[in-house]
């Protein structure tokens, strides 16, 4: 083992431990630190035994064990614990040392910490890490952002341990990790990843609901559909594990059928939605995915409502295989809308926060290792490589074509869901967004008239230049004074 470690990892929960083992397996020497030292001792005499991993029992010994510039990666609970540890660490560090936060932190916190530590001569990196415990051990997707001066020292370690996908020559060498940008941009990109994860999961759940309640399919039959879809453009980690889940039996019965239908959430999907509202980006699908979890959580209320509010009894009369094909199309088209909205959010954030984001590189970072990994991300990378200023993924030739071809089936699925009273918020909101986005003339002219009528909020005219505002005295009783025209 080298005399000094390449990096330290603080926090020995499962993600922290697995990242350390991953680093050691790639030839790096790692110092492990935890608030309680007995956890470190257990790790050293257990999974870390015989590997290039050493423990530290105090902040002083942790700092002394590291090569300069020191690199210390925090894998602790996001929020106050990150600030608390930084405060303890800072007095022991020297100029140019690097602190990395690998938890699911809010991007505003990473922004603030990067600026505050730069004033002290320290380099801060807020890094998204995705892929769960297996990803951490075998190769996660890593999305670092913050003080770019840290990147040359971090790059060999982060790209060394990250997942790899095929490069242009088909060799598995392209790392699912690259520098994202300044300030909180790494955690922003991870937040959007998680929002998209919420959307992908809910879309799959809605497809399941239609198979179960409209087509009356069994768990085994549903499993087969997901297995089949995993060999198509939908091929992804989430479709693959869904097939596995439907095959998992407990006492001969699919376990999924015994799980209570109330979803939990740790907040990253909600932050994505809140941020979209702040930035004024229509992120409808992810918003619906978050609300679908909220609706699922009021189980008792839904059970009561189910006996009061009656709807149609689902009954399917058409060709089942044709419907399943349409369902696949609906899922694919909705997924494209979700990613289009997610990338639009990143574009707007880049403008607002002055980040220079490389969307092709982000698609590549998500291509492997993370929860939303899929073959589909190859096409997204190609789209942004072709046009880095692409305004909306739906305008890319390839995706426009896929959606065009999927459209009829997609509409059929939404229509069947509505007629049969089956709730599909994400599939339906995706179609509504698609139809709104491709509508040159929306009814917002009426909305502006209403605003002007009751509040003199003014409007622009089709027959005048943009930026010229008008007010009408609609009733003859109002004055001529218009209110200001600011937009949030
Ligand atoms: C990942 C995941 C992970 C997330 C969990 C739980 O990329 O590895 O996104 O970071 O925390 O999936 O999220 P929810 O509890 O909000 O579903």
Short mmCIF file of C-alpha atoms and ligand atoms in Angstrom, two decimals:
data_model
loop_
_atom_site.label_atom_id
_atom_site.label_comp_id
_atom_site.label_asym_id
_atom_site.label_seq_id
_atom_site.Cartn_x
_atom_site.Cartn_y
_atom_site.Cartn_z
CA UNK A 1 0.00 0.00 0.00
CA UNK A 2 1.25 3.51 -0.86
CA UNK A 3 2.41 5.60 2.09
CA UNK A 4 -0.18 8.29 1.40
CA UNK A 5 -3.73 7.74 0.10
CA UNK A 6 -5.02 9.11 -3.19
CA UNK A 7 -8.39 10.03 -1.72
CA UNK A 8 -10.48 9.75 1.45
CA UNK A 9 -14.12 8.79 1.65
CA UNK A 10 -16.15 9.95 4.64
CA UNK A 11 -19.30 8.03 5.56
CA UNK A 12 -19.41 4.25 5.56
CA UNK A 13 -23.01 3.60 4.63
CA UNK A 14 -23.45 1.21 1.73
CA UNK A 15 -22.72 3.79 -1.04
CA UNK A 16 -19.56 5.01 0.73
CA UNK A 17 -18.21 1.51 1.37
CA UNK A 18 -18.89 0.40 -2.18
CA UNK A 19 -17.25 3.47 -3.71
CA UNK A 20 -14.15 2.81 -1.61
CA UNK A 21 -14.02 -0.83 -2.76
CA UNK A 22 -14.49 0.31 -6.36
CA UNK A 23 -11.62 2.84 -6.01
CA UNK A 24 -9.33 0.22 -4.46
CA UNK A 25 -10.16 -2.27 -7.21
CA UNK A 26 -8.99 0.31 -9.77
CA UNK A 27 -5.60 0.66 -8.03
CA UNK A 28 -6.24 3.70 -5.86
CA UNK A 29 -5.30 3.87 -2.19
CA UNK A 30 -8.19 5.09 -0.06
CA UNK A 31 -8.62 6.31 3.49
CA UNK A 32 -11.94 5.37 5.06
CA UNK A 33 -13.47 7.59 7.72
CA UNK A 34 -16.70 7.46 9.66
CA UNK A 35 -18.12 9.41 12.58
CA UNK A 36 -17.93 6.28 14.72
CA UNK A 37 -14.61 4.47 14.38
CA UNK A 38 -15.99 0.99 15.13
CA UNK A 39 -17.68 1.06 11.72
CA UNK A 40 -14.27 1.72 10.13
CA UNK A 41 -12.71 -1.15 12.11
CA UNK A 42 -15.48 -3.50 11.03
CA UNK A 43 -15.01 -2.48 7.41
CA UNK A 44 -11.20 -2.90 7.59
CA UNK A 45 -11.43 -6.36 9.05
CA UNK A 46 -14.28 -7.33 6.74
CA UNK A 47 -14.88 -6.27 3.14
CA UNK A 48 -11.80 -4.01 2.97
CA UNK A 49 -9.35 -6.64 4.20
CA UNK A 50 -6.26 -7.12 2.01
CA UNK A 51 -7.15 -4.13 -0.16
CA UNK A 52 -5.43 -0.75 -0.55
CA UNK A 53 -7.70 0.77 2.08
CA UNK A 54 -6.64 2.30 5.40
CA UNK A 55 -8.75 3.71 8.19
CA UNK A 56 -8.52 7.00 10.06
CA UNK A 57 -9.77 7.51 13.61
CA UNK A 58 -9.67 11.32 13.69
CA UNK A 59 -9.89 14.23 11.31
CA UNK A 60 -6.19 14.93 11.99
CA UNK A 61 -5.15 11.42 10.97
CA UNK A 62 -7.53 11.48 8.00
CA UNK A 63 -5.90 14.66 6.70
CA UNK A 64 -2.38 13.42 7.45
CA UNK A 65 -2.99 10.22 5.47
CA UNK A 66 -3.57 12.05 2.18
CA UNK A 67 -1.37 13.01 -0.73
CA UNK A 68 -1.60 16.69 -1.75
CA UNK A 69 -3.77 18.22 -3.04
CA UNK A 70 -5.91 16.31 -0.57
CA UNK A 71 -9.12 14.90 -1.94
CA UNK A 72 -11.88 14.18 0.56
CA UNK A 73 -15.19 12.82 -0.65
CA UNK A 74 -18.22 13.12 1.63
CA UNK A 75 -20.80 10.36 1.38
CA UNK A 76 -22.92 11.59 4.27
CA UNK A 77 -26.58 12.57 4.49
CA UNK A 78 -27.30 15.69 2.48
CA UNK A 79 -28.18 18.99 4.18
CA UNK A 80 -26.77 20.06 7.55
CA UNK A 81 -24.45 17.03 8.00
CA UNK A 82 -22.48 18.16 4.92
CA UNK A 83 -22.06 21.70 6.29
CA UNK A 84 -21.16 20.34 9.73
CA UNK A 85 -18.42 18.12 8.38
CA UNK A 86 -17.01 20.83 6.11
CA UNK A 87 -16.76 23.12 9.13
CA UNK A 88 -14.79 20.51 11.08
CA UNK A 89 -12.53 19.76 8.13
CA UNK A 90 -11.61 23.23 6.89
CA UNK A 91 -9.19 24.27 9.69
CA UNK A 92 -7.04 21.22 8.88
CA UNK A 93 -6.77 21.77 5.13
CA UNK A 94 -4.30 23.69 2.96
CA UNK A 95 -4.86 25.87 -0.06
CA UNK A 96 -5.78 23.85 -3.14
CA UNK A 97 -7.20 20.89 -1.20
CA UNK A 98 -10.43 19.45 -2.57
CA UNK A 99 -13.72 18.57 -0.86
CA UNK A 100 -16.26 16.57 -2.85
CA UNK A 101 -19.86 15.99 -1.83
CA UNK A 102 -21.15 12.79 -3.47
CA UNK A 103 -24.60 12.79 -1.83
CA UNK A 104 -27.93 13.93 -3.25
CA UNK A 105 -27.49 17.57 -2.24
CA UNK A 106 -29.61 20.46 -3.40
CA UNK A 107 -27.79 22.32 -6.16
CA UNK A 108 -28.23 25.67 -4.41
CA UNK A 109 -26.28 24.28 -1.43
CA UNK A 110 -23.45 23.16 -3.71
CA UNK A 111 -23.43 26.58 -5.35
CA UNK A 112 -23.13 28.28 -1.98
CA UNK A 113 -20.47 25.88 -0.69
CA UNK A 114 -18.34 26.20 -3.84
CA UNK A 115 -18.26 29.99 -3.49
CA UNK A 116 -17.67 29.96 0.28
CA UNK A 117 -14.79 27.48 0.09
CA UNK A 118 -13.17 29.24 -2.87
CA UNK A 119 -12.83 32.28 -0.59
CA UNK A 120 -10.82 30.10 1.77
CA UNK A 121 -8.60 28.83 -1.06
CA UNK A 122 -10.29 25.39 -1.10
CA UNK A 123 -11.79 23.68 -4.13
CA UNK A 124 -15.31 22.33 -3.75
CA UNK A 125 -17.03 19.82 -6.00
CA UNK A 126 -20.72 18.85 -5.75
CA UNK A 127 -21.03 15.56 -7.55
CA UNK A 128 -24.06 13.53 -8.46
CA UNK A 129 -23.44 9.79 -8.11
CA UNK A 130 -26.04 7.45 -9.50
CA UNK A 131 -26.45 3.72 -9.76
CA UNK A 132 -27.39 2.58 -6.28
CA UNK A 133 -25.18 0.24 -4.31
CA UNK A 134 -24.30 -1.99 -7.25
CA UNK A 135 -23.37 1.00 -9.39
CA UNK A 136 -21.15 2.41 -6.64
CA UNK A 137 -19.30 -0.91 -6.45
CA UNK A 138 -19.01 -1.77 -10.13
CA UNK A 139 -19.17 1.59 -11.89
CA UNK A 140 -21.59 4.42 -11.23
CA UNK A 141 -22.49 7.41 -13.35
CA UNK A 142 -20.71 10.42 -11.84
CA UNK A 143 -21.70 14.04 -12.50
CA UNK A 144 -19.17 16.43 -10.91
CA UNK A 145 -19.49 20.22 -10.95
CA UNK A 146 -18.14 23.11 -8.89
CA UNK A 147 -14.61 24.50 -8.87
CA UNK A 148 -13.12 23.38 -12.17
CA UNK A 149 -9.55 23.68 -10.86
CA UNK A 150 -10.25 20.43 -8.98
CA UNK A 151 -11.01 18.44 -12.11
CA UNK A 152 -7.45 17.55 -13.30
CA UNK A 153 -6.71 15.84 -9.96
CA UNK A 154 -10.10 14.16 -9.73
CA UNK A 155 -10.47 13.07 -13.32
CA UNK A 156 -8.28 9.92 -13.21
CA UNK A 157 -10.08 8.65 -10.10
CA UNK A 158 -13.64 9.52 -11.12
CA UNK A 159 -13.34 8.41 -14.73
CA UNK A 160 -11.39 5.36 -13.53
CA UNK A 161 -14.18 4.12 -11.27
CA UNK A 162 -17.20 5.20 -13.36
CA UNK A 163 -19.22 2.95 -15.64
CA UNK A 164 -17.92 2.62 -19.20
CA UNK A 165 -19.94 2.42 -22.38
CA UNK A 166 -18.96 1.77 -25.98
CA UNK A 167 -16.86 4.45 -27.70
CA UNK A 168 -16.98 5.14 -31.48
CA UNK A 169 -15.05 1.91 -32.09
CA UNK A 170 -17.38 -0.18 -29.98
CA UNK A 171 -14.81 -0.57 -27.17
CA UNK A 172 -16.11 -0.23 -23.63
CA UNK A 173 -13.91 2.74 -22.76
CA UNK A 174 -16.14 5.83 -22.78
CA UNK A 175 -16.53 6.89 -19.11
CA UNK A 176 -19.98 7.82 -17.79
CA UNK A 177 -18.38 10.76 -16.02
CA UNK A 178 -17.25 14.15 -17.20
CA UNK A 179 -16.92 17.66 -15.85
CA UNK A 180 -20.42 19.16 -15.82
CA UNK A 181 -19.74 22.84 -15.08
CA UNK A 182 -19.50 25.56 -12.44
CA UNK A 183 -21.14 25.90 -9.03
CA UNK A 184 -24.07 23.61 -8.34
CA UNK A 185 -24.37 22.33 -11.93
CA UNK A 186 -23.25 18.76 -11.07
CA UNK A 187 -25.98 18.40 -8.49
CA UNK A 188 -28.44 20.14 -10.80
CA UNK A 189 -27.81 17.55 -13.49
CA UNK A 190 -28.18 14.77 -10.91
CA UNK A 191 -31.45 16.33 -9.75
CA UNK A 192 -32.79 16.31 -13.30
CA UNK A 193 -31.60 12.70 -13.64
CA UNK A 194 -33.68 11.82 -10.61
CA UNK A 195 -36.69 13.72 -11.94
CA UNK A 196 -36.43 11.77 -15.18
CA UNK A 197 -36.08 8.61 -13.09
CA UNK A 198 -39.43 9.47 -11.45
CA UNK A 199 -40.99 9.98 -14.90
CA UNK A 200 -39.61 6.74 -16.37
CA UNK A 201 -40.79 4.75 -13.36
CA UNK A 202 -44.30 6.22 -13.38
CA UNK A 203 -44.65 5.65 -17.15
CA UNK A 204 -43.77 1.99 -16.65
CA UNK A 205 -46.28 1.80 -13.78
CA UNK A 206 -49.02 3.24 -16.00
CA UNK A 207 -48.27 0.68 -18.73
CA UNK A 208 -48.54 -2.01 -16.04
CA UNK A 209 -51.88 -0.63 -14.84
CA UNK A 210 -53.32 -0.79 -18.35
CA UNK A 211 -52.06 -4.35 -18.80
CA UNK A 212 -53.47 -5.37 -15.42
CA UNK A 213 -56.81 -3.53 -15.31
CA UNK A 214 -57.72 -3.12 -18.96
CA UNK A 215 -56.26 -6.26 -20.52
CA UNK A 216 -56.56 -8.38 -17.37
CA UNK A 217 -53.05 -9.80 -17.75
CA UNK A 218 -51.29 -11.93 -15.12
CA UNK A 219 -47.89 -11.10 -13.63
CA UNK A 220 -46.25 -13.77 -15.79
CA UNK A 221 -47.82 -12.34 -18.95
CA UNK A 222 -46.77 -8.82 -17.97
CA UNK A 223 -43.24 -10.04 -17.32
CA UNK A 224 -43.07 -11.40 -20.88
CA UNK A 225 -44.10 -8.04 -22.33
CA UNK A 226 -41.34 -6.23 -20.42
CA UNK A 227 -38.82 -8.87 -21.44
CA UNK A 228 -39.83 -8.29 -25.05
CA UNK A 229 -39.76 -4.50 -24.75
CA UNK A 230 -36.28 -4.72 -23.33
CA UNK A 231 -35.13 -5.91 -26.77
CA UNK A 232 -36.47 -2.78 -28.45
CA UNK A 233 -35.69 0.97 -28.38
CA UNK A 234 -37.09 0.85 -24.83
CA UNK A 235 -34.19 -1.32 -23.66
CA UNK A 236 -33.14 0.10 -20.29
CA UNK A 237 -32.22 -0.79 -16.75
CA UNK A 238 -35.68 0.14 -15.42
CA UNK A 239 -37.52 -2.02 -17.99
CA UNK A 240 -35.12 -4.87 -17.24
CA UNK A 241 -35.65 -4.76 -13.47
CA UNK A 242 -39.40 -4.42 -14.00
CA UNK A 243 -39.40 -7.71 -15.92
CA UNK A 244 -37.42 -9.28 -13.07
CA UNK A 245 -39.83 -7.90 -10.47
CA UNK A 246 -42.84 -9.49 -12.21
CA UNK A 247 -41.00 -12.81 -12.18
CA UNK A 248 -40.22 -12.72 -8.47
CA UNK A 249 -42.50 -15.08 -6.56
CA UNK A 250 -43.25 -15.52 -2.88
CA UNK A 251 -45.19 -18.71 -2.05
CA UNK A 252 -45.97 -19.10 -5.74
CA UNK A 253 -47.45 -15.62 -6.02
CA UNK A 254 -45.79 -12.57 -7.63
CA UNK A 255 -44.44 -10.52 -4.72
CA UNK A 256 -45.29 -7.23 -6.46
CA UNK A 257 -48.99 -8.05 -6.03
CA UNK A 258 -48.55 -8.13 -2.25
CA UNK A 259 -46.83 -4.75 -2.02
CA UNK A 260 -48.99 -1.87 -0.78
CA UNK A 261 -49.64 0.75 -3.48
CA UNK A 262 -48.28 3.79 -1.64
CA UNK A 263 -45.08 5.30 -3.02
CA UNK A 264 -42.35 6.96 -0.98
CA UNK A 265 -40.01 9.72 -2.14
CA UNK A 266 -36.90 11.38 -0.79
CA UNK A 267 -37.48 14.70 -2.53
CA UNK A 268 -35.28 14.97 -5.62
CA UNK A 269 -38.28 14.65 -7.99
CA UNK A 270 -40.06 17.37 -6.07
CA UNK A 271 -37.00 19.65 -6.28
CA UNK A 272 -36.93 19.12 -10.05
CA UNK A 273 -40.58 20.16 -10.31
CA UNK A 274 -40.13 23.16 -8.01
CA UNK A 275 -37.07 24.29 -9.99
CA UNK A 276 -39.02 23.97 -13.25
CA UNK A 277 -41.75 26.19 -11.77
CA UNK A 278 -39.12 28.72 -10.71
CA UNK A 279 -37.55 28.76 -14.17
CA UNK A 280 -40.89 28.71 -16.01
CA UNK A 281 -40.19 25.50 -17.91
CA UNK A 282 -43.16 23.18 -18.63
CA UNK A 283 -41.85 20.03 -16.99
CA UNK A 284 -45.29 18.49 -16.93
CA UNK A 285 -44.45 14.81 -17.01
CA UNK A 286 -42.06 14.84 -14.06
CA UNK A 287 -44.53 17.05 -12.18
CA UNK A 288 -47.26 14.47 -12.78
CA UNK A 289 -44.92 11.68 -11.69
CA UNK A 290 -44.32 13.42 -8.36
CA UNK A 291 -48.05 14.06 -7.88
CA UNK A 292 -48.83 10.44 -8.79
CA UNK A 293 -46.66 9.39 -5.84
CA UNK A 294 -48.52 11.89 -3.64
CA UNK A 295 -51.89 10.54 -4.80
CA UNK A 296 -50.75 6.97 -4.16
CA UNK A 297 -49.77 7.96 -0.62
CA UNK A 298 -53.36 8.82 0.40
CA UNK A 299 -54.35 5.16 0.21
CA UNK A 300 -57.13 5.20 2.82
CA UNK A 301 -58.78 8.23 1.24
CA UNK A 302 -58.65 6.56 -2.19
CA UNK A 303 -60.17 3.39 -0.81
CA UNK A 304 -63.06 5.42 0.65
CA UNK A 305 -63.47 7.41 -2.59
CA UNK A 306 -63.54 4.21 -4.64
CA UNK A 307 -66.85 3.25 -3.07
CA UNK A 308 -68.39 6.70 -3.58
CA UNK A 309 -67.17 7.86 -6.99
CA UNK A 310 -68.16 5.45 -9.71
CA UNK A 311 -66.58 5.24 -13.16
CA UNK A 312 -66.78 2.88 -16.12
CA UNK A 313 -65.90 -0.78 -15.61
CA UNK A 314 -62.79 -1.40 -17.74
CA UNK A 315 -63.61 -3.60 -20.67
CA UNK A 316 -61.31 -4.19 -23.60
CA UNK A 317 -62.86 -5.18 -26.91
CA UNK A 318 -60.11 -4.73 -29.50
CA UNK A 319 -57.06 -6.71 -30.60
CA UNK A 320 -54.86 -7.28 -27.53
CA UNK A 321 -51.57 -7.61 -29.38
CA UNK A 322 -52.29 -4.47 -31.38
CA UNK A 323 -53.04 -2.65 -28.11
CA UNK A 324 -49.78 -3.86 -26.58
CA UNK A 325 -47.92 -2.53 -29.63
CA UNK A 326 -49.69 0.80 -29.19
CA UNK A 327 -48.80 0.77 -25.51
CA UNK A 328 -45.14 0.34 -26.39
CA UNK A 329 -45.41 3.28 -28.77
CA UNK A 330 -47.15 5.38 -26.11
CA UNK A 331 -44.42 4.58 -23.61
CA UNK A 332 -41.65 5.46 -26.05
CA UNK A 333 -43.23 8.71 -27.23
CA UNK A 334 -43.97 9.80 -23.64
CA UNK A 335 -40.41 9.00 -22.63
CA UNK A 336 -39.13 11.20 -25.46
CA UNK A 337 -41.37 14.03 -24.19
CA UNK A 338 -40.04 13.56 -20.66
CA UNK A 339 -36.40 13.77 -21.77
CA UNK A 340 -37.23 16.71 -24.05
CA UNK A 341 -38.67 18.52 -21.02
CA UNK A 342 -35.74 17.54 -18.78
CA UNK A 343 -33.15 18.80 -21.27
CA UNK A 344 -35.19 21.99 -21.79
CA UNK A 345 -35.00 22.53 -18.03
CA UNK A 346 -31.21 22.16 -18.10
CA UNK A 347 -30.99 24.62 -21.01
CA UNK A 348 -32.96 27.22 -19.10
CA UNK A 349 -30.94 26.65 -15.92
CA UNK A 350 -27.69 27.05 -17.87
CA UNK A 351 -28.94 30.45 -19.06
CA UNK A 352 -30.15 31.49 -15.62
CA UNK A 353 -27.05 30.37 -13.70
CA UNK A 354 -24.46 31.03 -16.39
CA UNK A 355 -23.36 27.41 -16.81
CA UNK A 356 -21.92 26.04 -20.00
CA UNK A 357 -23.53 22.62 -20.13
CA UNK A 358 -22.63 20.02 -22.73
CA UNK A 359 -25.86 18.11 -23.31
CA UNK A 360 -24.25 15.37 -25.43
CA UNK A 361 -21.77 14.73 -22.61
CA UNK A 362 -24.64 14.62 -20.08
CA UNK A 363 -26.46 12.02 -22.21
CA UNK A 364 -23.26 9.98 -22.27
CA UNK A 365 -22.90 10.27 -18.48
CA UNK A 366 -26.41 8.79 -18.16
CA UNK A 367 -25.82 6.16 -20.84
CA UNK A 368 -24.37 3.69 -18.31
CA UNK A 369 -24.08 3.14 -14.57
CA UNK A 370 -27.12 5.14 -13.47
CA UNK A 371 -30.74 4.24 -12.82
CA UNK A 372 -32.05 5.76 -16.08
CA UNK A 373 -29.37 4.11 -18.25
CA UNK A 374 -30.76 3.04 -21.60
CA UNK A 375 -29.86 2.62 -25.26
CA UNK A 376 -32.18 5.55 -25.95
CA UNK A 377 -29.56 7.92 -24.49
CA UNK A 378 -27.28 7.13 -27.45
CA UNK A 379 -29.78 8.84 -29.72
CA UNK A 380 -29.96 11.83 -27.39
CA UNK A 381 -26.19 12.12 -27.45
CA UNK A 382 -26.22 11.96 -31.26
CA UNK A 383 -28.94 14.64 -31.42
CA UNK A 384 -26.94 17.08 -29.27
CA UNK A 385 -23.64 16.21 -30.97
CA UNK A 386 -25.33 17.17 -34.26
CA UNK A 387 -26.72 20.41 -32.87
CA UNK A 388 -25.51 21.61 -29.48
CA UNK A 389 -28.11 24.40 -29.54
CA UNK A 390 -31.05 22.08 -30.19
CA UNK A 391 -34.02 23.88 -28.64
CA UNK A 392 -36.11 20.80 -27.95
CA UNK A 393 -35.35 17.12 -28.44
CA UNK A 394 -38.67 16.75 -30.26
CA UNK A 395 -37.26 18.94 -33.03
CA UNK A 396 -34.40 16.54 -33.73
CA UNK A 397 -35.05 14.65 -36.96
CA UNK A 398 -34.71 11.20 -35.42
CA UNK A 399 -36.99 11.88 -32.44
CA UNK A 400 -39.53 13.81 -34.53
CA UNK A 401 -39.74 10.73 -36.72
CA UNK A 402 -40.10 8.27 -33.84
CA UNK A 403 -42.89 10.34 -32.27
CA UNK A 404 -44.57 10.72 -35.63
CA UNK A 405 -44.64 6.95 -36.06
CA UNK A 406 -45.74 6.32 -32.49
CA UNK A 407 -48.45 8.94 -32.52
CA UNK A 408 -51.45 6.92 -33.60
CA UNK A 409 -50.86 4.18 -31.03
CA UNK A 410 -50.16 6.76 -28.34
CA UNK A 411 -53.51 8.50 -28.98
CA UNK A 412 -55.30 5.14 -29.01
CA UNK A 413 -53.89 4.26 -25.58
CA UNK A 414 -54.87 7.60 -24.01
CA UNK A 415 -58.35 7.33 -25.52
CA UNK A 416 -58.82 3.78 -24.19
CA UNK A 417 -57.56 4.83 -20.76
CA UNK A 418 -60.02 7.74 -20.65
CA UNK A 419 -62.98 5.70 -21.87
CA UNK A 420 -62.25 2.93 -19.38
CA UNK A 421 -61.53 5.23 -16.43
CA UNK A 422 -57.89 4.26 -15.93
CA UNK A 423 -55.59 6.93 -14.52
CA UNK A 424 -52.50 7.51 -16.68
CA UNK A 425 -51.26 10.99 -15.72
CA UNK A 426 -47.81 10.78 -17.28
CA UNK A 427 -48.80 9.12 -20.57
CA UNK A 428 -51.65 11.62 -20.97
CA UNK A 429 -49.77 14.76 -19.93
CA UNK A 430 -46.98 13.85 -22.35
CA UNK A 431 -49.47 13.75 -25.22
CA UNK A 432 -51.06 17.00 -24.12
CA UNK A 433 -47.64 18.67 -23.97
CA UNK A 434 -46.81 17.29 -27.41
CA UNK A 435 -50.04 18.68 -28.83
CA UNK A 436 -49.52 22.03 -27.09
CA UNK A 437 -45.91 22.31 -28.25
CA UNK A 438 -46.89 21.73 -31.87
CA UNK A 439 -49.83 24.19 -31.75
CA UNK A 440 -49.02 27.51 -33.41
CA UNK A 441 -52.17 29.15 -32.02
CA UNK A 442 -52.95 28.44 -28.37
CA UNK A 443 -55.92 30.00 -26.54
CA UNK A 444 -53.70 32.31 -24.51
CA UNK A 445 -55.14 35.24 -26.50
CA UNK A 446 -58.31 34.75 -24.47
CA UNK A 447 -56.32 34.45 -21.28
CA UNK A 448 -54.61 37.76 -21.98
CA UNK A 449 -57.98 39.33 -22.71
CA UNK A 450 -59.28 38.06 -19.35
CA UNK A 451 -56.24 39.43 -17.52
CA UNK A 452 -56.63 42.76 -19.23
CA UNK A 453 -60.39 42.80 -18.58
CA UNK A 454 -60.20 42.36 -14.82
CA UNK A 455 -56.77 43.75 -14.03
CA UNK A 456 -55.60 45.98 -16.90
CA UNK A 457 -52.63 43.63 -17.31
CA UNK A 458 -52.30 44.53 -21.04
CA UNK A 459 -51.77 42.29 -24.07
CA UNK A 460 -49.70 42.14 -27.25
CA UNK A 461 -51.44 42.11 -30.65
CA UNK A 462 -51.00 39.78 -33.63
CA UNK A 463 -51.02 42.77 -35.96
CA UNK A 464 -48.38 44.76 -34.05
CA UNK A 465 -44.72 44.24 -33.08
CA UNK A 466 -43.75 42.01 -30.17
CA UNK A 467 -43.03 44.06 -27.08
CA UNK A 468 -45.77 46.62 -27.73
CA UNK A 469 -48.47 46.38 -25.06
CA UNK A 470 -52.10 47.47 -25.26
CA UNK A 471 -54.93 47.95 -22.83
CA UNK A 472 -58.64 48.11 -23.63
CA UNK A 473 -61.36 49.60 -21.49
CA UNK A 474 -63.54 46.49 -21.95
CA UNK A 475 -66.62 47.62 -20.02
CA UNK A 476 -66.48 51.36 -20.50
CA UNK A 477 -66.35 51.57 -16.71
CA UNK A 478 -62.59 51.01 -16.32
CA UNK A 479 -59.93 53.68 -16.65
CA UNK A 480 -57.19 53.95 -19.27
CA UNK A 481 -54.41 53.21 -16.84
CA UNK A 482 -52.71 49.86 -17.50
CA UNK A 483 -50.80 47.88 -14.89
CA UNK A 484 -47.11 47.08 -15.44
CA UNK A 485 -46.27 44.25 -17.86
CA UNK A 486 -43.65 42.31 -15.92
CA UNK A 487 -43.56 38.48 -16.17
CA UNK A 488 -42.18 36.14 -13.54
C1 LIG B 1 -29.68 7.05 -8.11
C2 LIG B 1 -31.02 7.29 -7.43
C3 LIG B 1 -30.90 7.65 -6.00
C4 LIG B 1 -32.22 8.00 -5.33
C5 LIG B 1 -33.09 6.84 -5.07
C6 LIG B 1 -34.32 7.13 -4.20
O1 LIG B 1 -29.45 7.78 -9.06
O2 LIG B 1 -28.92 6.15 -7.72
O3 LIG B 1 -31.64 8.35 -8.08
O4 LIG B 1 -30.05 8.75 -5.93
O5 LIG B 1 -31.97 8.60 -4.14
O6 LIG B 1 -33.48 6.27 -6.26
O7 LIG B 1 -35.10 8.16 -4.68
P1 LIG B 1 -36.59 8.37 -4.15
O8 LIG B 1 -36.64 7.90 -2.73
O9 LIG B 1 -36.84 9.82 -4.24
O10 LIG B 1 -37.45 7.55 -5.02
#
